[in-house]
Coordinates of C-alpha atoms and ligand atoms in Angstrom, one line a residue:
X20 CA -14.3 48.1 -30.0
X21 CA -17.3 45.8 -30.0
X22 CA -15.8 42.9 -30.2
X23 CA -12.1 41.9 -28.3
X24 CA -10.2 39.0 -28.3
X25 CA -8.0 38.7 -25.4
X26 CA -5.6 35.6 -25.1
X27 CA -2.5 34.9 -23.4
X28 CA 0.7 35.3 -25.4
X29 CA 3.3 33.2 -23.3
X30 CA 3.0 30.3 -22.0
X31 CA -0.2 30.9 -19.1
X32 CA -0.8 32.8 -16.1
X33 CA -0.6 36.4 -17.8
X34 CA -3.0 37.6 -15.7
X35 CA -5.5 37.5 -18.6
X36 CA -8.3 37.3 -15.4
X37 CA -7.4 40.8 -14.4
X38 CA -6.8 42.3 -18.0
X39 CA -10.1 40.7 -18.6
X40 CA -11.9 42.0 -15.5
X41 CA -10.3 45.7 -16.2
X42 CA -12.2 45.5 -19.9
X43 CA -15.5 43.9 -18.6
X44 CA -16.4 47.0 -16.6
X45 CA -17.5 48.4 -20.6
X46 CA -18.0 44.8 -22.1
X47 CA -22.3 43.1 -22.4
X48 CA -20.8 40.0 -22.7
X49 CA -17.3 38.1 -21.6
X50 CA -17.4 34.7 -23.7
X51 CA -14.6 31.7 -22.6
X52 CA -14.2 30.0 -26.3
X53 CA -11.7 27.1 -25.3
X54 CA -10.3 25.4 -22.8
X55 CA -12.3 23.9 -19.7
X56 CA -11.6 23.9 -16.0
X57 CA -7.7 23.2 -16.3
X58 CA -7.7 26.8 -16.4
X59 CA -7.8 29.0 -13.1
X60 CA -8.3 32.8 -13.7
X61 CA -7.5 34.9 -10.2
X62 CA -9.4 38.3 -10.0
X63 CA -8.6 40.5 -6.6
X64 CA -11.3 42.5 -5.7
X65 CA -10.3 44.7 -2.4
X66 CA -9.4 42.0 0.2
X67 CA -11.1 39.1 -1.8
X68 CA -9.7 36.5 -4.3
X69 CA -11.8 34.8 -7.0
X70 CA -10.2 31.5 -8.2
X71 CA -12.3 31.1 -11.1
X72 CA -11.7 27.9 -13.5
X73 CA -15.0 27.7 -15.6
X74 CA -16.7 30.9 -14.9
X75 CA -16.0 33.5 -17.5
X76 CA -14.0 36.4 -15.6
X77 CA -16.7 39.3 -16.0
X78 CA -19.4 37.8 -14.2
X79 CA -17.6 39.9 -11.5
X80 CA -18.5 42.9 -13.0
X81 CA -22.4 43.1 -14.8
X82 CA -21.4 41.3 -18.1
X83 CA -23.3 38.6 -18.8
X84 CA -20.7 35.2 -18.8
X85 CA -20.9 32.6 -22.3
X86 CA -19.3 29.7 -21.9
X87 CA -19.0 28.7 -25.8
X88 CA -19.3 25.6 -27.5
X89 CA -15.2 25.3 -27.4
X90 CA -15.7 25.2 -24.1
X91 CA -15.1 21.2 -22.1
X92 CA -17.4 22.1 -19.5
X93 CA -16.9 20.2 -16.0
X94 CA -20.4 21.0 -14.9
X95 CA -19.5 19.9 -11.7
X96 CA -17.1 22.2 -11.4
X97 CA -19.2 25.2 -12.7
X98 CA -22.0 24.7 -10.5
X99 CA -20.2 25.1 -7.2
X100 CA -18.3 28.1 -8.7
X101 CA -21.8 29.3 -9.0
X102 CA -22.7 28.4 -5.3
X103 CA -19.5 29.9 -4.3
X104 CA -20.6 32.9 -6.7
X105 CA -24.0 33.4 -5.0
X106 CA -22.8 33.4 -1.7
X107 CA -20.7 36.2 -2.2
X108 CA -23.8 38.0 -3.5
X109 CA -23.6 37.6 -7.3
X110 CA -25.8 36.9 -9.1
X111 CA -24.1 34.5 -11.4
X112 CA -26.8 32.1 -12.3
X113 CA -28.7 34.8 -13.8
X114 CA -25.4 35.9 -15.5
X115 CA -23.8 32.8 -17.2
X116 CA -25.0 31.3 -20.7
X117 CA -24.0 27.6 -21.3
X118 CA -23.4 26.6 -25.4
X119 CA -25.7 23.9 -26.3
X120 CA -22.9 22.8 -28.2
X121 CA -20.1 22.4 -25.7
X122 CA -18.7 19.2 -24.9
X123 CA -19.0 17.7 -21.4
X124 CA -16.3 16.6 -19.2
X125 CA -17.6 13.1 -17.9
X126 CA -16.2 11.4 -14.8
X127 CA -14.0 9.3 -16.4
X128 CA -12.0 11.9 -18.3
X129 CA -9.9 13.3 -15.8
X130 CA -9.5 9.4 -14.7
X131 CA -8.5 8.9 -18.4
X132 CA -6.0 12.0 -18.5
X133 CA -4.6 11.2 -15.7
X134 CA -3.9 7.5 -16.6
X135 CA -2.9 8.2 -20.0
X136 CA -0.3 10.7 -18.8
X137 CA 1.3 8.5 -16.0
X138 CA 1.6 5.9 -18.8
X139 CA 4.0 7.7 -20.8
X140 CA 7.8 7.6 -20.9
X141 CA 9.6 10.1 -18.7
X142 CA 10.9 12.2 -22.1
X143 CA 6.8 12.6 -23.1
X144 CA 5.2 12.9 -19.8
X145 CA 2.7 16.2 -20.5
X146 CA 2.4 16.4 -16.8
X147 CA -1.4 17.5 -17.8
X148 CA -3.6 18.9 -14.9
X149 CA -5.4 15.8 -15.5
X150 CA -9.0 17.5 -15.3
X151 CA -10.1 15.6 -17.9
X152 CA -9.7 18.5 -21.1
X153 CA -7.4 16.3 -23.1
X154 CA -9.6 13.4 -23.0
X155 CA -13.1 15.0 -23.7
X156 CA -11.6 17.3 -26.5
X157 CA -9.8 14.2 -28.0
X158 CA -13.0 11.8 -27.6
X159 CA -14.8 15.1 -29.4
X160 CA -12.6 14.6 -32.4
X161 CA -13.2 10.9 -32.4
X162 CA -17.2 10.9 -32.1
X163 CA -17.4 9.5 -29.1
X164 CA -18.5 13.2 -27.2
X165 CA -21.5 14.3 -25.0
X166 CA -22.5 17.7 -25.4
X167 CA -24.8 19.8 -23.6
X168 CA -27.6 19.5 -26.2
X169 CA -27.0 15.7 -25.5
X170 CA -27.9 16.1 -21.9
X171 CA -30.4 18.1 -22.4
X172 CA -32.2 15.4 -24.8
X173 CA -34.0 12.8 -22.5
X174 CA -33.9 10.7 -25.4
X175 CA -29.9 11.2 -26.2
X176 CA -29.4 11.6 -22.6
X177 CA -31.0 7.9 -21.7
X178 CA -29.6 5.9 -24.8
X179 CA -25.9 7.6 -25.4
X180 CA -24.4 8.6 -21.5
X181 CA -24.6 4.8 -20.6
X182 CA -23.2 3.4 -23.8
X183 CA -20.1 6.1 -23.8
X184 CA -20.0 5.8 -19.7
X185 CA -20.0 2.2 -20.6
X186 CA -16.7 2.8 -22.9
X187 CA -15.3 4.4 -20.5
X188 CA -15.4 2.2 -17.8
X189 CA -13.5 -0.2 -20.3
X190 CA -10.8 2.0 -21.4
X191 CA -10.1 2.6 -17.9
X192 CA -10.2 -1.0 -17.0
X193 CA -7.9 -1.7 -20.1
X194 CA -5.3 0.5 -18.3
X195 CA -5.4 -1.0 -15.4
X196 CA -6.4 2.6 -13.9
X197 CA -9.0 3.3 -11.2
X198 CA -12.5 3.5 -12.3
X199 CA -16.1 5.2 -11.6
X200 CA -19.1 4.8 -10.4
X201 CA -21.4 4.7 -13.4
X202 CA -24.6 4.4 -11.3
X203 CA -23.8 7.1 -9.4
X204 CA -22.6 9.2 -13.1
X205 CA -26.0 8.0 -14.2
X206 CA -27.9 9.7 -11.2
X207 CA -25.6 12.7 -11.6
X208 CA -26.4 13.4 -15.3
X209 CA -30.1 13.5 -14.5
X210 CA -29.3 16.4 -11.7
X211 CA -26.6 18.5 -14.4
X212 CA -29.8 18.4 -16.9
X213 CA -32.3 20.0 -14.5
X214 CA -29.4 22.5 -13.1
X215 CA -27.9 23.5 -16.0
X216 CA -31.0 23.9 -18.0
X217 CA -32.2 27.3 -17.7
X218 CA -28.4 28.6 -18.5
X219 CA -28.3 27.1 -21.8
X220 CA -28.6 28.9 -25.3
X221 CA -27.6 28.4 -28.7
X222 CA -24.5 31.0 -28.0
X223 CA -23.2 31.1 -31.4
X224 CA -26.7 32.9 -32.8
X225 CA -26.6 35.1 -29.4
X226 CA -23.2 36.6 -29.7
X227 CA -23.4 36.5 -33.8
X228 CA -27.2 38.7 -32.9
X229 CA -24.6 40.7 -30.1
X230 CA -22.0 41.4 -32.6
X231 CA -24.2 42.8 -35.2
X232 CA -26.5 44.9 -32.9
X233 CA -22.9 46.4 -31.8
X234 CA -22.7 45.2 -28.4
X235 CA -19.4 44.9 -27.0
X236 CA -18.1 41.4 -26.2
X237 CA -14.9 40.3 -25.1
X238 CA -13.7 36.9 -25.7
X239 CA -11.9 35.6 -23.3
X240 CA -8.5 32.8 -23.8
X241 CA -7.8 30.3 -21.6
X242 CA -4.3 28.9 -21.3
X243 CA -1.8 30.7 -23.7
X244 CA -0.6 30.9 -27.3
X245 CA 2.5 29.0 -26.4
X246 CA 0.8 26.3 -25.6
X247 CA -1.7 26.3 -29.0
X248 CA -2.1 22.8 -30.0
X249 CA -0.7 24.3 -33.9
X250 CA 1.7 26.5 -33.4
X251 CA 2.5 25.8 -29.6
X252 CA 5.5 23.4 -28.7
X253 CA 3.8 20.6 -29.3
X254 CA 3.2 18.0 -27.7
X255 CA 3.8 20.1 -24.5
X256 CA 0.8 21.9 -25.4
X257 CA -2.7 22.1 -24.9
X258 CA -5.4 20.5 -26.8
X259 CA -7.0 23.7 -28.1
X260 CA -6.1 26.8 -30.5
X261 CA -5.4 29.1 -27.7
X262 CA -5.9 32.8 -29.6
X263 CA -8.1 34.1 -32.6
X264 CA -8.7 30.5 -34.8
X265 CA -10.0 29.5 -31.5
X266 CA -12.0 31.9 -30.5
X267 CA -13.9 31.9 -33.7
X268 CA -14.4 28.1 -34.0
X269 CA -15.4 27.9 -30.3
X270 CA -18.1 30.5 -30.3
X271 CA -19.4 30.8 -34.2
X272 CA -18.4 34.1 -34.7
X273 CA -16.8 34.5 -37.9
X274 CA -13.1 36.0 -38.5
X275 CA -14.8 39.5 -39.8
X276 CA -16.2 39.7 -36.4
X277 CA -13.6 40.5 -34.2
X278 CA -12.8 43.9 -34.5
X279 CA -9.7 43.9 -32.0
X280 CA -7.1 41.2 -31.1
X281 CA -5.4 41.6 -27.4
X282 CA -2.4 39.8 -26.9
X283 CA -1.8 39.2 -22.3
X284 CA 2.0 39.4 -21.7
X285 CA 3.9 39.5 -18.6
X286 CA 6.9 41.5 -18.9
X287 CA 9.2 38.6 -17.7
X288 CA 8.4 34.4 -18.8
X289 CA 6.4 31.7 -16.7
X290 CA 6.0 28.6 -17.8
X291 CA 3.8 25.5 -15.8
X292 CA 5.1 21.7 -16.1
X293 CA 7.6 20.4 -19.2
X294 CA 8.3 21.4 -22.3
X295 CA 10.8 23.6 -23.8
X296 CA 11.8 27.1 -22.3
X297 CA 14.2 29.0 -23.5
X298 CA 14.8 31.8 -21.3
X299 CA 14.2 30.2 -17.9
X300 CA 16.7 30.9 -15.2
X301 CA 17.2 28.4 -12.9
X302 CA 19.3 30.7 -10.5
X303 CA 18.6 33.6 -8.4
X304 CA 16.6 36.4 -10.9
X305 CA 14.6 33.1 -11.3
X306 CA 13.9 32.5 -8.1
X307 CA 13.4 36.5 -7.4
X308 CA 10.5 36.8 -9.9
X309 CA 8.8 33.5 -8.6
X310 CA 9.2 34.9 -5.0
X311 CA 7.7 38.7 -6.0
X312 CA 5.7 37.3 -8.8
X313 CA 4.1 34.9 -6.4
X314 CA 4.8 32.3 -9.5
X315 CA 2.4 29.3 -7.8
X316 CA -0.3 27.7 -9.9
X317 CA -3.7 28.5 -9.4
X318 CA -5.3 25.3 -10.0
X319 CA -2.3 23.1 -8.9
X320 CA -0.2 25.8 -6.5
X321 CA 2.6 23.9 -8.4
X322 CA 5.8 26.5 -8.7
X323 CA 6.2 28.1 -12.1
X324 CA 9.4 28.0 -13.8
X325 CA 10.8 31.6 -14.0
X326 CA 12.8 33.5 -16.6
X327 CA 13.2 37.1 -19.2
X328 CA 11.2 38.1 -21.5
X329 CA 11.4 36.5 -24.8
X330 CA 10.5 38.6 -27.3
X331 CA 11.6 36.0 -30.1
X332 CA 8.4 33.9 -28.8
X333 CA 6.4 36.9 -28.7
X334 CA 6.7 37.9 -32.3
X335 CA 5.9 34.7 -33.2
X336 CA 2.6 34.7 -31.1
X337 CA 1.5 38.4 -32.2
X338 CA 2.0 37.2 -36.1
X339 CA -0.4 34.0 -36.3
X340 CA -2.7 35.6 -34.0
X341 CA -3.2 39.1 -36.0
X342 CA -2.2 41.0 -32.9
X343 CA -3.4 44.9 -32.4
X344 CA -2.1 45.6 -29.4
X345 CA -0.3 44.3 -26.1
X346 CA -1.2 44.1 -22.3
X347 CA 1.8 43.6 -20.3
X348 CA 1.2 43.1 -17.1
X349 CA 3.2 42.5 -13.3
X350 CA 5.9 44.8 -14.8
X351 CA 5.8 45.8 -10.9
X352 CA 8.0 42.6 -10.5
X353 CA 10.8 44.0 -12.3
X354 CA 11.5 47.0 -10.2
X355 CA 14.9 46.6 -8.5
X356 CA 16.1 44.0 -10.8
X357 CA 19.1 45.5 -12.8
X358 CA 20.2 44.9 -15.2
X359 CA 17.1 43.7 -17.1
X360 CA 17.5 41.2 -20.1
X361 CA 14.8 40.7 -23.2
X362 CA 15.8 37.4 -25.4
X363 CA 16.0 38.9 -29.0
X364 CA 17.2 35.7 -30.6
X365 CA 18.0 32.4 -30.6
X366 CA 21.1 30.8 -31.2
X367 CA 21.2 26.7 -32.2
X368 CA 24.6 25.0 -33.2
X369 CA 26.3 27.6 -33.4
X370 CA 24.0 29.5 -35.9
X371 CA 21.2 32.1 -35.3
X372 CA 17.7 31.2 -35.2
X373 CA 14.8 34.1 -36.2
X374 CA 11.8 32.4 -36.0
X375 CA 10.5 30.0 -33.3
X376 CA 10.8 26.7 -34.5
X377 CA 8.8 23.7 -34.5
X378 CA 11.3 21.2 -34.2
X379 CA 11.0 20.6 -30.1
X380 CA 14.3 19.3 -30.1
X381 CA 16.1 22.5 -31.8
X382 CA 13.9 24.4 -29.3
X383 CA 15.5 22.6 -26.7
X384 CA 18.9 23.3 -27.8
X385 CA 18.2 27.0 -28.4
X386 CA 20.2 29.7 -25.8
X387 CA 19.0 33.0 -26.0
X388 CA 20.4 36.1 -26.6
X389 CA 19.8 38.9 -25.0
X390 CA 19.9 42.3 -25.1
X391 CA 20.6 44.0 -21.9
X392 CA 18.2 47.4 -20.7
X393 CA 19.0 49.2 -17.3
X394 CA 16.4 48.6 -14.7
X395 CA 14.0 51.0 -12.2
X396 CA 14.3 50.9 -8.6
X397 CA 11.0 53.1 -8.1
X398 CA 7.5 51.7 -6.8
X399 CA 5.0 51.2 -9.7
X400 CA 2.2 50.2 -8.1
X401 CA 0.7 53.8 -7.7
X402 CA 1.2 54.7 -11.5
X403 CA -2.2 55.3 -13.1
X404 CA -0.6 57.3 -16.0
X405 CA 2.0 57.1 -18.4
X406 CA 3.7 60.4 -16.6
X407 CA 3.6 58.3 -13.7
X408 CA 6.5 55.5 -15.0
X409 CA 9.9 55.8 -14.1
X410 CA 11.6 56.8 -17.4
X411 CA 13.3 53.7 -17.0
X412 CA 10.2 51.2 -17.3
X413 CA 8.8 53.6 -20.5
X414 CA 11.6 52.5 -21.8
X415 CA 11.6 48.9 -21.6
X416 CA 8.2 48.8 -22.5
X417 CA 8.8 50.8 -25.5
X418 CA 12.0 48.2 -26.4
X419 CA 9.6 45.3 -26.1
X420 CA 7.1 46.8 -28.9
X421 CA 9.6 47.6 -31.1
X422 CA 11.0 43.7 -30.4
X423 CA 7.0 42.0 -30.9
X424 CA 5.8 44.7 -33.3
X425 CA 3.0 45.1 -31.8
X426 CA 1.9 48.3 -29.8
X427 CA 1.9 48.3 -25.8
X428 CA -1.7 49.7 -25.0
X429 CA -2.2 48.6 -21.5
X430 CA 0.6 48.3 -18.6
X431 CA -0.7 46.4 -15.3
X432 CA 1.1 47.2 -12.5
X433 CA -0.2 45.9 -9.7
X434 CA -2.7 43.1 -8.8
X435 CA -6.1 44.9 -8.4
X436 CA -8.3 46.3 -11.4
X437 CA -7.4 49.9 -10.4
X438 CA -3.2 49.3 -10.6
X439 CA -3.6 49.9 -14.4
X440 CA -2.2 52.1 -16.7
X441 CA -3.5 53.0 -20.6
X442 CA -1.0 54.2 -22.6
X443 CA -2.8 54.4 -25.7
X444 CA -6.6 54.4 -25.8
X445 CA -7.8 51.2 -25.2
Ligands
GDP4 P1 -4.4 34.2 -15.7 O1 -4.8 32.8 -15.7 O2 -3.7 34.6 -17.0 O3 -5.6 35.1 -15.4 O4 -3.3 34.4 -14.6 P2 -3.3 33.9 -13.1 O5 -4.5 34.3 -12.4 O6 -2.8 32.6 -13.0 O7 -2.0 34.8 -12.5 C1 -2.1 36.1 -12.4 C2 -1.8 36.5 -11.0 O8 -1.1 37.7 -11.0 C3 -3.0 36.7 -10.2 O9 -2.8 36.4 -8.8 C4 -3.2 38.2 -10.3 O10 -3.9 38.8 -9.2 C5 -1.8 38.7 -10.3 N1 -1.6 39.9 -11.2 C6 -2.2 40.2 -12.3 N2 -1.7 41.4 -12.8 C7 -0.7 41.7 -11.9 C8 0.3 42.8 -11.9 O11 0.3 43.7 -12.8 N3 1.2 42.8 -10.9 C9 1.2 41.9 -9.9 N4 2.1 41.9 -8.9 N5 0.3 40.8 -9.9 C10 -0.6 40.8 -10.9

C-alpha cells in the first residue's frame, strides 16, 4: 500500500518504532506528522539501541526521513541525533527532510512547559515531559510561532526571533520561573539556519508529488490516540491529533491519500504520568508486565503504569481513526500469565458504560469488566509464522479483533525487527 498511517492506539510506547522500522525496509519515505521531541522511539538493531526522539524511525533502514510541518522541531535535539546518527555510519543528513512549515521549539518553551505545569493544582498537574511541545504548539495557535521558513528568512529571522525571544523572557519572568540567555538564543538561531538549511523542503508538495507517483510512504505517529488532544482524555492529553486527522494536517496530504490506516497496540495497557486508567493493576500482574515488559520511559525512564488490555478503549480508537488493521505487539510478555483478562466494558454507578466517555470524572469512576481467556506458557519469541503460535495466543489474538473490530495483521513478538509475525498480508 503506497501510503500507511501508523499511530499508536493506547496510550504510548506501543512499540510503533519497531512496527515502523519492520515496514520501512519496503517504504521511500517515513514521515513524523505531529508531535516533537517528547516522543522517544527505541529501535534494536542486533546488540544496538536507537533512542530516537525527532528522527523519523526509517532513517535506520534507506527511507528517506520527513519531518512534517506538524512536527515542533527541537533543532537542537535533531542535530545531535544526527551526529549521533553519523557516527554510527548513517547517513542521516543525507536522509532527513525538514518542513519549511514546522514550528520551532525555542529555548524558552520547555522553560515555559515546565513552569506552567508546576503551577497547576495537584488534581490538574499534566506532569508534561516539559520539552517545550505544549508551549510551541499552543503559541502556534496564538500567532506568536517561529517556523522553519522563519529561520530561514534573514529578514524574519532578524526582526521576529528577538521580539518573540523578547516575549518570552517576560512570560517567564512573570512566573517567577528561570529564564534564558537570549544572546546566546540569538547566536544559536544563526548556527540552526546554516545547519538545518540544506535539509529543508516544502514536504507537503514532496510527499503530495510521492503519493501520486505511487511511492510508498509511511506516516509515522508520535504519542498515541489515547492521548489525542479531541478524542483523548483530555486534559491528560497531548497537544496534537495523534492518528489520521493528524497525519493529514501535519504533512498536506489529503484524506484520499492514505490508502491504509495501522493502528500499534500492545496486547496488555501502559500508560506514562496522570490521567485516567481504567484497567491498571496496581498489584502483582502489574508489576509482572512492567518487570518483563521493561515498562520504563524512554525519554524520562519514568516507570509506566501497568494493566489488561482494554479493548473498550480500543474500539473507540479504531472508530475515529478509520482503522484497517492492527499491530499488536510484546504479546511475548503475556506468556506464563494465566489467566489472562481483556476489559470488554465499563461499568459506572452501577450501570454499563459502551462507549469511552469524555466526562474525565466518569472515566475515573469506570471498573472494568473483564472477560477472562486462558493463557500460554510456551516461548514466542522464535514464532515467525502463524503455525508457529501456541494455539492459546491465536486465540487471544483472535478474541481481541473480534472485541476492536478491527483485523490483527501483524503480531510482534519479540524486540528485534526479525521477532515478527504476519498473519494476514501486510
Ligand atoms: P514506541 O514509542 O511506540 O516506539 O515505543 P517504545 O520505544 O517506548 O517502547 C517499545 C519498547 O518495546 C522498545 O524497547 C522495543 O524494543 C520494545 N519492543 C517492541 N516490540 C516488542 C515486542 O514485541 N516484545 C518485546 N518484548 N519488546 C518489544
Amino acid at each position: 500500500m503506497p501510503v500507511t498511517c501508523v499511530f499508536g492506539a493506547q496510550w504510548g510506547d506501543e512499540g510503533k518504532g519497531k512496527v515502523v522500522d519492520f515496514l520501512a525496509a519496503r517504504a521511500a519515505y517515513v514521515v513524523r506528522y505531529q508531535g516533537g521531541a517528547n516522543a522517544g522511539h527505541t529501535i534494536r538493531r542486533g546488540e544496538e539501541k536507537f533512542a530516537l526522539r525527532m528522527t523519523p524511525s526509517g532513517v535506520l533502514q534507506n527511507a528517506t526521513g520527513v519531518i512534517a510541518n506538524g512536527v515542533a522541531v527541537d533543532v537542537g535535539v535533531l542535530l545531535s541525533e544526527i551526529e549521533f546518527l553519523e557516527s554510527k555510519g548513517i547517513p542521516a543528513s543525507r536522509r532527513i527532510v525538514v518542513s519549511d512549515r514546522a514550528h520551532l521549539v525555542l529555548p524558552f518553551h520547555p522553560l515555559l512547559d515546565q513552569a506552567l505545569d508546576a503551577s497547576r493544582d495537584e488534581t490538574w498537574k499534566i506532569g508534561t515531559t516539559g520539552r517545550g511541545v505544549s508551549t510551541t504548539i499552543g503559541d502556534k495557535h496564538l500567532y506568536e510561532g517561529f517556523r522553519v521558513a522563519d529561520l530561514l528568512s534573514p529578514t524574519v529571522r532578524r526582526t521576529r526571533l528577538p521580539y518573540l525571544l523578547e516575549r518570552g523572557r517576560q512570560r517567564l519572568e512573570a512566573m517567577g520561573a528561570p529564564s534564558f540567555d537570549t544572546a546566546a538564543a540569538l547566536a544559536e538561531a544563526e548556527v540552526w539556519a546554516t545547519r538545518l538549511a540544506p535539509m529543508v523542503r516544502d514536504t507537503a508538495w514532496l510527499l503530495q508529488e510521492a503519493a501520486e507517483a505511487g511511492r510508498t510512504i509511511l506516516l509515522e505517529g508520535a504519542q498515541a490516540a489515547l492521548l489525542d488532544v479531541d478524542f483523548g482524555t483530555y486534559p491528560f492529553c497531548t497537544t496534537s491529533n495523534t492518528g489520521v486527522a493528524g497525519a493529514c494536517a501535519g504533512t498536506g496530504l489529503p484524506p484520499r491519500a492514505l490508502d491504509r490506516v495501522l493502528a500499534v497496540a500492545k496486547a496488555y495497557c501502559t500508560r506514562v504520568g496522570r490521567g485516567p486508567f481504567p484497567t491498571e493493576d496496581e498489584g502483582a500482574v502489574g508489576a509482572t508486565l512492567r518487570e518483563r515488559g521493561r515498562e520504563f520511559g524512554t525519554v524520562t525512564g519514568r516507570p509506566r503504569r501497568c494493566g489488561w488490555f482494554d479493548a473498550v478503549a480500543a474500539r473507540h480508537v479504531c472508530r475515529f481513526n478509520g482503522v484497517d488493521a492492527v499491530a499488536i505487539t510484546k504479546i511475548d510478555v503475556l506468556v506464563g500469565i494465566d489467566p489472562l483478562r481483556v476489559c470488554v466494558a465499563y461499568e459506572a454507578d452501577g450501570r454499563k458504560v459502551e462507549s469511552f466517555p469524555a466526562d474525565i470524572d466518569l472515566l475515573q469512576r469506570c471498573r472494568p469488566v473483564y472477560e477472562e481467556l486462558p493463557g500460554f506458557t510456551e516461548p514466542l519469541g522464535a514464532a515467525r509464522r502463524p503455525s508457529d503460535l501456541p494455539a492459546r495466543a491465536r486465540e487471544y489474538v483472535t478474541f481481541l479483533e473480534r472485541r476492536i473490530g478491527a483485523r490483527v495483521e501483524l503480531l510482534s513478538v519479540g524486540p528485534e525487527r526479525t521477532e515478527t509475525v504476519a498473519l494476514k498480508a501486510t
